[in-house]
Amino acid sequence: MTTVHKHLDDIPLMGKKRAEDIKLKPDEEIDYSEIPPLDEDFFREAKCVKRQLKKQKRFSSR
């Protein structure tokens, strides 16, 4: 299996439409087959990562 590494700045923010679609999807329709089970070892080594949002530039209209 190939491991893909991404920097947090490379991951786009989720749009409102996509977030709403996910909220409305029943759990039974979510495919979990590629996600390995998480055991105690995983949570022992897990770290909380908080994403820093970039400040948006404001443009004034004249």
mmCIF file of N, CA and C in Angstrom:
data_model
loop_
_atom_site.group_PDB
_atom_site.id
_atom_site.type_symbol
_atom_site.label_atom_id
_atom_site.label_comp_id
_atom_site.label_asym_id
_atom_site.label_seq_id
_atom_site.Cartn_x
_atom_site.Cartn_y
_atom_site.Cartn_z
ATOM 1 N N MET A 1 0.844 -1.172 0.000
ATOM 2 C CA MET A 1 0.000 0.000 0.000
ATOM 3 C C MET A 1 0.894 1.241 0.000
ATOM 4 N N THR A 2 0.515 2.237 -0.783
ATOM 5 C CA THR A 2 1.256 3.481 -0.864
ATOM 6 C C THR A 2 0.700 4.469 0.147
ATOM 7 N N THR A 3 1.573 5.148 0.865
ATOM 8 C CA THR A 3 1.158 6.165 1.809
ATOM 9 C C THR A 3 1.243 7.524 1.131
ATOM 10 N N VAL A 4 0.196 8.291 1.216
ATOM 11 C CA VAL A 4 0.163 9.631 0.642
ATOM 12 C C VAL A 4 0.215 10.632 1.783
ATOM 13 N N HIS A 5 1.135 11.564 1.691
ATOM 14 C CA HIS A 5 1.273 12.600 2.716
ATOM 15 C C HIS A 5 0.738 13.914 2.171
ATOM 16 N N LYS A 6 -0.067 14.603 2.957
ATOM 17 C CA LYS A 6 -0.619 15.902 2.579
ATOM 18 C C LYS A 6 -0.319 16.901 3.681
ATOM 19 N N HIS A 7 -0.075 18.127 3.288
ATOM 20 C CA HIS A 7 0.076 19.212 4.251
ATOM 21 C C HIS A 7 -1.316 19.798 4.472
ATOM 22 N N LEU A 8 -1.622 20.234 5.667
ATOM 23 C CA LEU A 8 -2.961 20.745 5.960
ATOM 24 C C LEU A 8 -3.367 21.878 5.030
ATOM 25 N N ASP A 9 -2.403 22.697 4.578
ATOM 26 C CA ASP A 9 -2.731 23.791 3.671
ATOM 27 C C ASP A 9 -3.152 23.291 2.291
ATOM 28 N N ASP A 10 -2.833 22.034 1.957
ATOM 29 C CA ASP A 10 -3.194 21.465 0.661
ATOM 30 C C ASP A 10 -4.617 20.909 0.641
ATOM 31 N N ILE A 11 -5.231 20.792 1.806
ATOM 32 C CA ILE A 11 -6.562 20.204 1.897
ATOM 33 C C ILE A 11 -7.590 21.336 1.898
ATOM 34 N N PRO A 12 -8.448 21.386 0.888
ATOM 35 C CA PRO A 12 -9.425 22.484 0.831
ATOM 36 C C PRO A 12 -10.479 22.353 1.933
ATOM 37 N N LEU A 13 -11.020 23.493 2.335
ATOM 38 C CA LEU A 13 -12.094 23.482 3.312
ATOM 39 C C LEU A 13 -13.346 22.899 2.669
ATOM 40 N N MET A 14 -14.159 22.266 3.480
ATOM 41 C CA MET A 14 -15.385 21.664 2.962
ATOM 42 C C MET A 14 -16.430 22.759 2.742
ATOM 43 N N GLY A 15 -17.093 22.698 1.613
ATOM 44 C CA GLY A 15 -18.144 23.660 1.310
ATOM 45 C C GLY A 15 -19.424 23.332 2.056
ATOM 46 N N LYS A 16 -20.323 24.309 2.134
ATOM 47 C CA LYS A 16 -21.594 24.115 2.845
ATOM 48 C C LYS A 16 -22.434 23.010 2.206
ATOM 49 N N LYS A 17 -22.446 22.945 0.881
ATOM 50 C CA LYS A 17 -23.244 21.925 0.175
ATOM 51 C C LYS A 17 -22.750 20.533 0.518
ATOM 52 N N ARG A 18 -21.427 20.323 0.466
ATOM 53 C CA ARG A 18 -20.857 19.006 0.768
ATOM 54 C C ARG A 18 -21.130 18.617 2.228
ATOM 55 N N ALA A 19 -20.988 19.555 3.138
ATOM 56 C CA ALA A 19 -21.245 19.283 4.557
ATOM 57 C C ALA A 19 -22.702 18.882 4.775
ATOM 58 N N GLU A 20 -23.608 19.565 4.098
ATOM 59 C CA GLU A 20 -25.036 19.238 4.224
ATOM 60 C C GLU A 20 -25.330 17.856 3.641
ATOM 61 N N ASP A 21 -24.703 17.532 2.489
ATOM 62 C CA ASP A 21 -24.886 16.205 1.886
ATOM 63 C C ASP A 21 -24.439 15.098 2.840
ATOM 64 N N ILE A 22 -23.332 15.321 3.517
ATOM 65 C CA ILE A 22 -22.805 14.319 4.456
ATOM 66 C C ILE A 22 -23.748 14.165 5.650
ATOM 67 N N LYS A 23 -24.254 15.280 6.163
ATOM 68 C CA LYS A 23 -25.179 15.221 7.303
ATOM 69 C C LYS A 23 -26.440 14.433 6.965
ATOM 70 N N LEU A 24 -26.903 14.565 5.724
ATOM 71 C CA LEU A 24 -28.150 13.917 5.330
ATOM 72 C C LEU A 24 -27.991 12.439 4.966
ATOM 73 N N LYS A 25 -26.754 11.982 4.761
ATOM 74 C CA LYS A 25 -26.515 10.598 4.343
ATOM 75 C C LYS A 25 -26.681 9.649 5.538
ATOM 76 N N PRO A 26 -27.506 8.623 5.406
ATOM 77 C CA PRO A 26 -27.665 7.657 6.508
ATOM 78 C C PRO A 26 -26.368 6.870 6.744
ATOM 79 N N ASP A 27 -26.115 6.509 7.978
ATOM 80 C CA ASP A 27 -24.906 5.759 8.330
ATOM 81 C C ASP A 27 -24.769 4.471 7.515
ATOM 82 N N GLU A 28 -25.896 3.848 7.191
ATOM 83 C CA GLU A 28 -25.865 2.582 6.464
ATOM 84 C C GLU A 28 -25.266 2.731 5.064
ATOM 85 N N GLU A 29 -25.259 3.942 4.518
ATOM 86 C CA GLU A 29 -24.740 4.176 3.171
ATOM 87 C C GLU A 29 -23.255 4.554 3.147
ATOM 88 N N ILE A 30 -22.639 4.663 4.300
ATOM 89 C CA ILE A 30 -21.224 5.032 4.365
ATOM 90 C C ILE A 30 -20.371 3.772 4.275
ATOM 91 N N ASP A 31 -19.399 3.782 3.362
ATOM 92 C CA ASP A 31 -18.514 2.633 3.150
ATOM 93 C C ASP A 31 -17.283 2.762 4.059
ATOM 94 N N TYR A 32 -17.194 1.907 5.056
ATOM 95 C CA TYR A 32 -16.081 1.926 6.001
ATOM 96 C C TYR A 32 -15.052 0.830 5.696
ATOM 97 N N SER A 33 -15.184 0.154 4.566
ATOM 98 C CA SER A 33 -14.376 -1.034 4.288
ATOM 99 C C SER A 33 -12.875 -0.765 4.191
ATOM 100 N N GLU A 34 -12.472 0.446 3.842
ATOM 101 C CA GLU A 34 -11.039 0.737 3.702
ATOM 102 C C GLU A 34 -10.435 1.330 4.963
ATOM 103 N N ILE A 35 -11.236 1.503 6.003
ATOM 104 C CA ILE A 35 -10.733 2.083 7.248
ATOM 105 C C ILE A 35 -10.371 0.956 8.202
ATOM 106 N N PRO A 36 -9.101 0.886 8.615
ATOM 107 C CA PRO A 36 -8.719 -0.180 9.549
ATOM 108 C C PRO A 36 -9.343 0.068 10.927
ATOM 109 N N PRO A 37 -9.580 -1.004 11.681
ATOM 110 C CA PRO A 37 -10.120 -0.815 13.030
ATOM 111 C C PRO A 37 -9.112 -0.071 13.912
ATOM 112 N N LEU A 38 -9.616 0.772 14.783
ATOM 113 C CA LEU A 38 -8.747 1.545 15.674
ATOM 114 C C LEU A 38 -8.708 0.844 17.026
ATOM 115 N N ASP A 39 -7.500 0.449 17.425
ATOM 116 C CA ASP A 39 -7.349 -0.258 18.685
ATOM 117 C C ASP A 39 -6.712 0.656 19.739
ATOM 118 N N GLU A 40 -6.433 0.115 20.901
ATOM 119 C CA GLU A 40 -5.865 0.911 21.991
ATOM 120 C C GLU A 40 -4.512 1.494 21.630
ATOM 121 N N ASP A 41 -3.694 0.778 20.840
ATOM 122 C CA ASP A 41 -2.387 1.300 20.432
ATOM 123 C C ASP A 41 -2.536 2.584 19.626
ATOM 124 N N PHE A 42 -3.533 2.615 18.748
ATOM 125 C CA PHE A 42 -3.755 3.821 17.953
ATOM 126 C C PHE A 42 -4.024 5.018 18.862
ATOM 127 N N PHE A 43 -4.945 4.867 19.796
ATOM 128 C CA PHE A 43 -5.319 5.992 20.645
ATOM 129 C C PHE A 43 -4.226 6.360 21.641
ATOM 130 N N ARG A 44 -3.371 5.433 21.980
ATOM 131 C CA ARG A 44 -2.243 5.719 22.865
ATOM 132 C C ARG A 44 -1.270 6.679 22.174
ATOM 133 N N GLU A 45 -1.106 6.527 20.864
ATOM 134 C CA GLU A 45 -0.155 7.338 20.098
ATOM 135 C C GLU A 45 -0.808 8.542 19.406
ATOM 136 N N ALA A 46 -2.133 8.638 19.445
ATOM 137 C CA ALA A 46 -2.846 9.692 18.719
ATOM 138 C C ALA A 46 -2.538 11.072 19.289
ATOM 139 N N LYS A 47 -2.514 12.053 18.396
ATOM 140 C CA LYS A 47 -2.288 13.446 18.795
ATOM 141 C C LYS A 47 -3.424 14.288 18.230
ATOM 142 N N CYS A 48 -3.858 15.273 18.998
ATOM 143 C CA CYS A 48 -4.903 16.187 18.550
ATOM 144 C C CYS A 48 -4.251 17.257 17.671
ATOM 145 N N VAL A 49 -4.772 17.423 16.466
ATOM 146 C CA VAL A 49 -4.240 18.427 15.549
ATOM 147 C C VAL A 49 -5.335 19.439 15.270
ATOM 148 N N LYS A 50 -5.036 20.699 15.529
ATOM 149 C CA LYS A 50 -6.008 21.756 15.259
ATOM 150 C C LYS A 50 -5.542 22.511 14.029
ATOM 151 N N ARG A 51 -6.445 22.635 13.074
ATOM 152 C CA ARG A 51 -6.118 23.296 11.813
ATOM 153 C C ARG A 51 -6.213 24.801 11.984
ATOM 154 N N GLN A 52 -5.125 25.488 11.621
ATOM 155 C CA GLN A 52 -5.089 26.936 11.668
ATOM 156 C C GLN A 52 -5.641 27.463 10.343
ATOM 157 N N LEU A 53 -6.705 28.238 10.416
ATOM 158 C CA LEU A 53 -7.290 28.793 9.206
ATOM 159 C C LEU A 53 -6.537 30.053 8.804
ATOM 160 N N LYS A 54 -6.336 30.198 7.500
ATOM 161 C CA LYS A 54 -5.682 31.400 6.998
ATOM 162 C C LYS A 54 -6.656 32.557 7.081
ATOM 163 N N LYS A 55 -6.130 33.726 7.379
ATOM 164 C CA LYS A 55 -6.983 34.909 7.412
ATOM 165 C C LYS A 55 -7.288 35.322 5.984
ATOM 166 N N GLN A 56 -8.546 35.635 5.736
ATOM 167 C CA GLN A 56 -8.950 36.053 4.404
ATOM 168 C C GLN A 56 -8.669 37.541 4.244
ATOM 169 N N LYS A 57 -8.230 37.903 3.046
ATOM 170 C CA LYS A 57 -7.988 39.312 2.753
ATOM 171 C C LYS A 57 -9.337 39.980 2.483
ATOM 172 N N ARG A 58 -9.507 41.166 2.974
ATOM 173 C CA ARG A 58 -10.724 41.918 2.727
ATOM 174 C C ARG A 58 -10.453 43.000 1.705
ATOM 175 N N PHE A 59 -11.313 43.090 0.744
ATOM 176 C CA PHE A 59 -11.201 44.121 -0.282
ATOM 177 C C PHE A 59 -12.385 45.050 -0.139
ATOM 178 N N SER A 60 -12.112 46.331 -0.092
ATOM 179 C CA SER A 60 -13.211 47.287 0.024
ATOM 180 C C SER A 60 -13.680 47.686 -1.367
ATOM 181 N N SER A 61 -14.974 47.791 -1.526
ATOM 182 C CA SER A 61 -15.514 48.240 -2.804
ATOM 183 C C SER A 61 -15.752 49.737 -2.728
ATOM 184 N N ARG A 62 -15.485 50.406 -3.809
ATOM 185 C CA ARG A 62 -15.631 51.870 -3.803
ATOM 186 C C ARG A 62 -16.879 52.282 -4.493
#
